[in-house]
PDB file of C-alpha atoms in Angstrom:
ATOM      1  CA  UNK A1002       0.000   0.000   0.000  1.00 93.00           C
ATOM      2  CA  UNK A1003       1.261   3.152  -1.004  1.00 96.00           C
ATOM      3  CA  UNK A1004       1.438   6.319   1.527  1.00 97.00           C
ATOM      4  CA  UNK A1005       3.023   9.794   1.553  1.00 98.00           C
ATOM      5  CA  UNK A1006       2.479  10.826   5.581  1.00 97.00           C
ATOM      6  CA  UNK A1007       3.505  14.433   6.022  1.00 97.00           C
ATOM      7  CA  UNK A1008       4.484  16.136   9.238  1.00 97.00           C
ATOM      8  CA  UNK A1009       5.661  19.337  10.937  1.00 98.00           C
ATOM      9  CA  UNK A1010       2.981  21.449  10.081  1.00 98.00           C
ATOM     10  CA  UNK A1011       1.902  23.771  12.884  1.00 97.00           C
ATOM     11  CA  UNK A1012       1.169  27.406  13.879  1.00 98.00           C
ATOM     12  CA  UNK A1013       3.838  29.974  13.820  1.00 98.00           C
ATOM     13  CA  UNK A1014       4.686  33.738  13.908  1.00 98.00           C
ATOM     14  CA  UNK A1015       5.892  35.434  10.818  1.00 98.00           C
ATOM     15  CA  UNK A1016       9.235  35.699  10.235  1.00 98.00           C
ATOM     16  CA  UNK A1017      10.077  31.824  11.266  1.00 98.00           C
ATOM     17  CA  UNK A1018      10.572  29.039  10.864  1.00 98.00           C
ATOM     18  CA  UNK A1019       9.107  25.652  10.215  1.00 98.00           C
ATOM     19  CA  UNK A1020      10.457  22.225   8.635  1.00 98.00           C
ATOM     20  CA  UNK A1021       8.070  19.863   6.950  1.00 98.00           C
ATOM     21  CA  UNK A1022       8.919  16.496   6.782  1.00 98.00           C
ATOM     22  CA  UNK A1023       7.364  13.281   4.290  1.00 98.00           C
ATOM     23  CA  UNK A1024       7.884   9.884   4.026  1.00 98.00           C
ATOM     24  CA  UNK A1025       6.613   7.782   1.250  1.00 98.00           C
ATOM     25  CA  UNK A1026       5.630   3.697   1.819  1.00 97.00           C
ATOM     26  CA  UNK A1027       5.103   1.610  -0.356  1.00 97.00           C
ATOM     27  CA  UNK A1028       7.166   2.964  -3.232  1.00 96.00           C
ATOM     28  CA  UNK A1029      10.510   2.943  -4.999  1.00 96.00           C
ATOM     29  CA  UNK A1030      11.371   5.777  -3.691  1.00 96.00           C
ATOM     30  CA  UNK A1031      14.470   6.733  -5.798  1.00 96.00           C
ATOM     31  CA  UNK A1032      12.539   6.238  -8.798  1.00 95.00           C
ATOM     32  CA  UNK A1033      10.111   9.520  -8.098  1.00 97.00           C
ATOM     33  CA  UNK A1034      10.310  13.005  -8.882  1.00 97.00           C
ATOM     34  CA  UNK A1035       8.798  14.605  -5.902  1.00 97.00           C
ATOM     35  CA  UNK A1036       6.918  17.833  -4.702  1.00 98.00           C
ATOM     36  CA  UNK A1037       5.535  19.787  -2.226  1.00 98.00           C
ATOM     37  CA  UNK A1038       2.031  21.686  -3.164  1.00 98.00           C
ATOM     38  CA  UNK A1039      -0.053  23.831  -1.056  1.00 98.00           C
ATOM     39  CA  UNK A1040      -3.657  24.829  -1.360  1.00 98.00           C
ATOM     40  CA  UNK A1041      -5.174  28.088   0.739  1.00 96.00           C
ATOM     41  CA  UNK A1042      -8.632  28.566   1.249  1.00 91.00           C
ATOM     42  CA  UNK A1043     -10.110  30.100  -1.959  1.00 93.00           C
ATOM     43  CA  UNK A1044      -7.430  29.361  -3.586  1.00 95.00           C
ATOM     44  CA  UNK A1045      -6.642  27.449  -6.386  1.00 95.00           C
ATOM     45  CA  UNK A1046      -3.561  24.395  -5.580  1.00 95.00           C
ATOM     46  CA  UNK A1047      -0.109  25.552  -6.047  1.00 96.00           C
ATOM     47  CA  UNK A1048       3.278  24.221  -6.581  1.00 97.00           C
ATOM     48  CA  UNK A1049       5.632  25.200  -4.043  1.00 98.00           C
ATOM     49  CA  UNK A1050       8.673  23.036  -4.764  1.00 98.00           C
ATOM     50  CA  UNK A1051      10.205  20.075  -6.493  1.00 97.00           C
ATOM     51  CA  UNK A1052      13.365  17.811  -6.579  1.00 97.00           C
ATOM     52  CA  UNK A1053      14.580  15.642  -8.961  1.00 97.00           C
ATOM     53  CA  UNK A1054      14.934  11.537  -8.237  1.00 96.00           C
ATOM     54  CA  UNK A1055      18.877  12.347  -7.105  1.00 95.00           C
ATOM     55  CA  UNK A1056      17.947  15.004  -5.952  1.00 95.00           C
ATOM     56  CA  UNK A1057      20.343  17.236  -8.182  1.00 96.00           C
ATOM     57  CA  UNK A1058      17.608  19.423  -9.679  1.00 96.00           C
ATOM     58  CA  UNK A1059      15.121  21.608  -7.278  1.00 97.00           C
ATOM     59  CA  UNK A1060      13.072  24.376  -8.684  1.00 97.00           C
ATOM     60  CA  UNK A1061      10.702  26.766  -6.795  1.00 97.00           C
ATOM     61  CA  UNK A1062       7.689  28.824  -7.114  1.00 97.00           C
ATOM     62  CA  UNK A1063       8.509  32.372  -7.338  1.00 97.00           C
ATOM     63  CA  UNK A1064       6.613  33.529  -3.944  1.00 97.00           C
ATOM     64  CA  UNK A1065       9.024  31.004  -1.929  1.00 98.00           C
ATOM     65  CA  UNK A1066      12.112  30.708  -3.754  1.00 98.00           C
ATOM     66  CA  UNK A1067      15.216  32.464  -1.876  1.00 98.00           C
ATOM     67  CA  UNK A1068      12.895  31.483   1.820  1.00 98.00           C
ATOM     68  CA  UNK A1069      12.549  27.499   0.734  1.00 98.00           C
ATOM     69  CA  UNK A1070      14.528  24.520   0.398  1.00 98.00           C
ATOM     70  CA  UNK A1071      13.750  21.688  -0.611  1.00 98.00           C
ATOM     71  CA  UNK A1072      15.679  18.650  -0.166  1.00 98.00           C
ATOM     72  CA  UNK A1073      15.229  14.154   0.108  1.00 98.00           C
ATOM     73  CA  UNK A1074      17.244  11.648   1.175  1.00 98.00           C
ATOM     74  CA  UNK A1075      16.543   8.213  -0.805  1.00 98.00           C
ATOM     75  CA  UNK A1076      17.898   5.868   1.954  1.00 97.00           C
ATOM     76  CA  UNK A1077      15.057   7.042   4.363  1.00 97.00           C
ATOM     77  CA  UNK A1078      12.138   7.419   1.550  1.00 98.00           C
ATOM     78  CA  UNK A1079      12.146  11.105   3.004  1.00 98.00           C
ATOM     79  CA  UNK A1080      11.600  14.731   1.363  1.00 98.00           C
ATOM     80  CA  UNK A1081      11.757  17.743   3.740  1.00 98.00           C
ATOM     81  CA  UNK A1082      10.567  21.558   3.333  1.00 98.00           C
ATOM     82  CA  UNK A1083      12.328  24.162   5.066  1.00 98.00           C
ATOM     83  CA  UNK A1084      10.501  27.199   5.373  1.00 98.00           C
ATOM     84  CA  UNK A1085      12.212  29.843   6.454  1.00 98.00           C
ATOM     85  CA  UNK A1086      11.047  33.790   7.212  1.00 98.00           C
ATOM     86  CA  UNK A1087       7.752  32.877   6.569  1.00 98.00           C
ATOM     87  CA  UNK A1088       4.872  35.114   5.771  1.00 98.00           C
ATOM     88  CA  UNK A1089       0.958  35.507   6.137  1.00 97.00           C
ATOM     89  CA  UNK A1090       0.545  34.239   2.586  1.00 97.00           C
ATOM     90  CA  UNK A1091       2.630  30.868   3.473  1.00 98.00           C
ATOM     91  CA  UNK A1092      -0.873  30.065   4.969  1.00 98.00           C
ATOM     92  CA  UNK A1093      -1.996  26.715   3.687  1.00 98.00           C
ATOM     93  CA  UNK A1094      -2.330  22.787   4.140  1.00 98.00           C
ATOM     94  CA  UNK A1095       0.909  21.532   2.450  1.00 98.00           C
ATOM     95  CA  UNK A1096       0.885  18.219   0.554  1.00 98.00           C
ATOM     96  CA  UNK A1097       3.678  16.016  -0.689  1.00 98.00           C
ATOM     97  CA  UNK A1098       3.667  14.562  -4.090  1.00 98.00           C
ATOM     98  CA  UNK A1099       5.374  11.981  -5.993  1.00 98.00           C
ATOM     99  CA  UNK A1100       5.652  11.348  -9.418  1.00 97.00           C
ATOM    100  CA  UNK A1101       6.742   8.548 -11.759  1.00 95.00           C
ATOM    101  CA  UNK A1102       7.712  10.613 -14.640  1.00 90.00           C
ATOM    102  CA  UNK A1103      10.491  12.921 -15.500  1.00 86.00           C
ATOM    103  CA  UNK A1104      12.199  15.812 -14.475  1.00 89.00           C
ATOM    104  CA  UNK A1105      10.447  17.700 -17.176  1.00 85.00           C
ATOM    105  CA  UNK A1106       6.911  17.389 -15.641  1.00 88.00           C
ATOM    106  CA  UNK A1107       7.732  18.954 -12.321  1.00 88.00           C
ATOM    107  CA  UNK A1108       5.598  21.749 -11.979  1.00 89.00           C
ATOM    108  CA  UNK A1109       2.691  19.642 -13.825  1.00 88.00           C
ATOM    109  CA  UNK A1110      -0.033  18.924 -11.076  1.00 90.00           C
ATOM    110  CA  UNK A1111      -0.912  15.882 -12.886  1.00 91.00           C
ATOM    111  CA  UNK A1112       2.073  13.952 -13.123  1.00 94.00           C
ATOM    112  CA  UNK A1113       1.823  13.600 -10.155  1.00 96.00           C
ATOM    113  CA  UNK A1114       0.457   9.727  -8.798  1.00 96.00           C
ATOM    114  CA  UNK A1115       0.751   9.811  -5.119  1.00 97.00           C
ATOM    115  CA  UNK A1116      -0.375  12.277  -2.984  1.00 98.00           C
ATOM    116  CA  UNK A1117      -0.181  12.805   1.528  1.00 98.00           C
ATOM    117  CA  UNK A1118      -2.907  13.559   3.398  1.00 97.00           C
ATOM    118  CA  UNK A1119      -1.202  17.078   3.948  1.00 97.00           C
ATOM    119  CA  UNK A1120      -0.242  19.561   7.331  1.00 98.00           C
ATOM    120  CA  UNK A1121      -1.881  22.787   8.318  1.00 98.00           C
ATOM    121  CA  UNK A1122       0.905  25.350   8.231  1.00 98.00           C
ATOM    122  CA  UNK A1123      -0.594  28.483   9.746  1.00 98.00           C
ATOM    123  CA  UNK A1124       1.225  32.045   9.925  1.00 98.00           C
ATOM    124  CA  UNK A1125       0.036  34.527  12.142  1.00 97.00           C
ATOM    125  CA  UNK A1126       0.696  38.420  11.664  1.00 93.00           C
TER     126      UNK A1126
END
């Protein structure tokens, strides 16, 4: 049975910091582009993040890049978010993603097979 089980999500003052963590079951792990989304209430779902198989490719969104860092480690079946000096609009339930296909596909919501349950990351002003 495959599972993505996110954690770390929690409620925090802007200008910190938080580190999400997810580990995948169930799946080759080293065989999976993977991503971190978020989705804010009346908003549409966004890509925040994503890291190649090795792990040697990353890109961001615009709104967190320079603040986020993504990063896995394939003997543990584990990608982490660090968020750092986050702000108001960080506010969201963050899901993990993996996906079977390329590099290429990374910022392509439906590439993407497996999905967490996803953590409440809340920033207060």
């Amino acid at each position: 049975q495959v599972r993505l089980v996110e954690s770390g999500g929690k409620l925090v003052q802007a200008g910190g910091s938080l580190r999400l963590a997810c580990i995948a079951y169930g799946i080759p792990f080293g065989g999976y582009t993977m991503g971190w989304f978020r989705l804010a209430p009346g908003k549409e779902r966004e890509f925040v993040a994503g890291i190649s198989r090795t792990g040697g490719s990353r890109d961001y969104a615009d709104s967190v890049s320079g603040r986020f860092t993504i990063s896995r480690d394939n003997t543990k079946g584990m990608v982490s978010l660090q968020m750092n000096n986050l702000k108001p609009t960080d506010t969201a339930v963050y899901y993990c993603a993996a996906s079977p296909s390329g590099w290429s596909t990374v910022l392509r919501t439906a590439s993407y097979t497996y999905w967490g349950q996803g953590t409440q990351v809340t920033v207060s002003s």
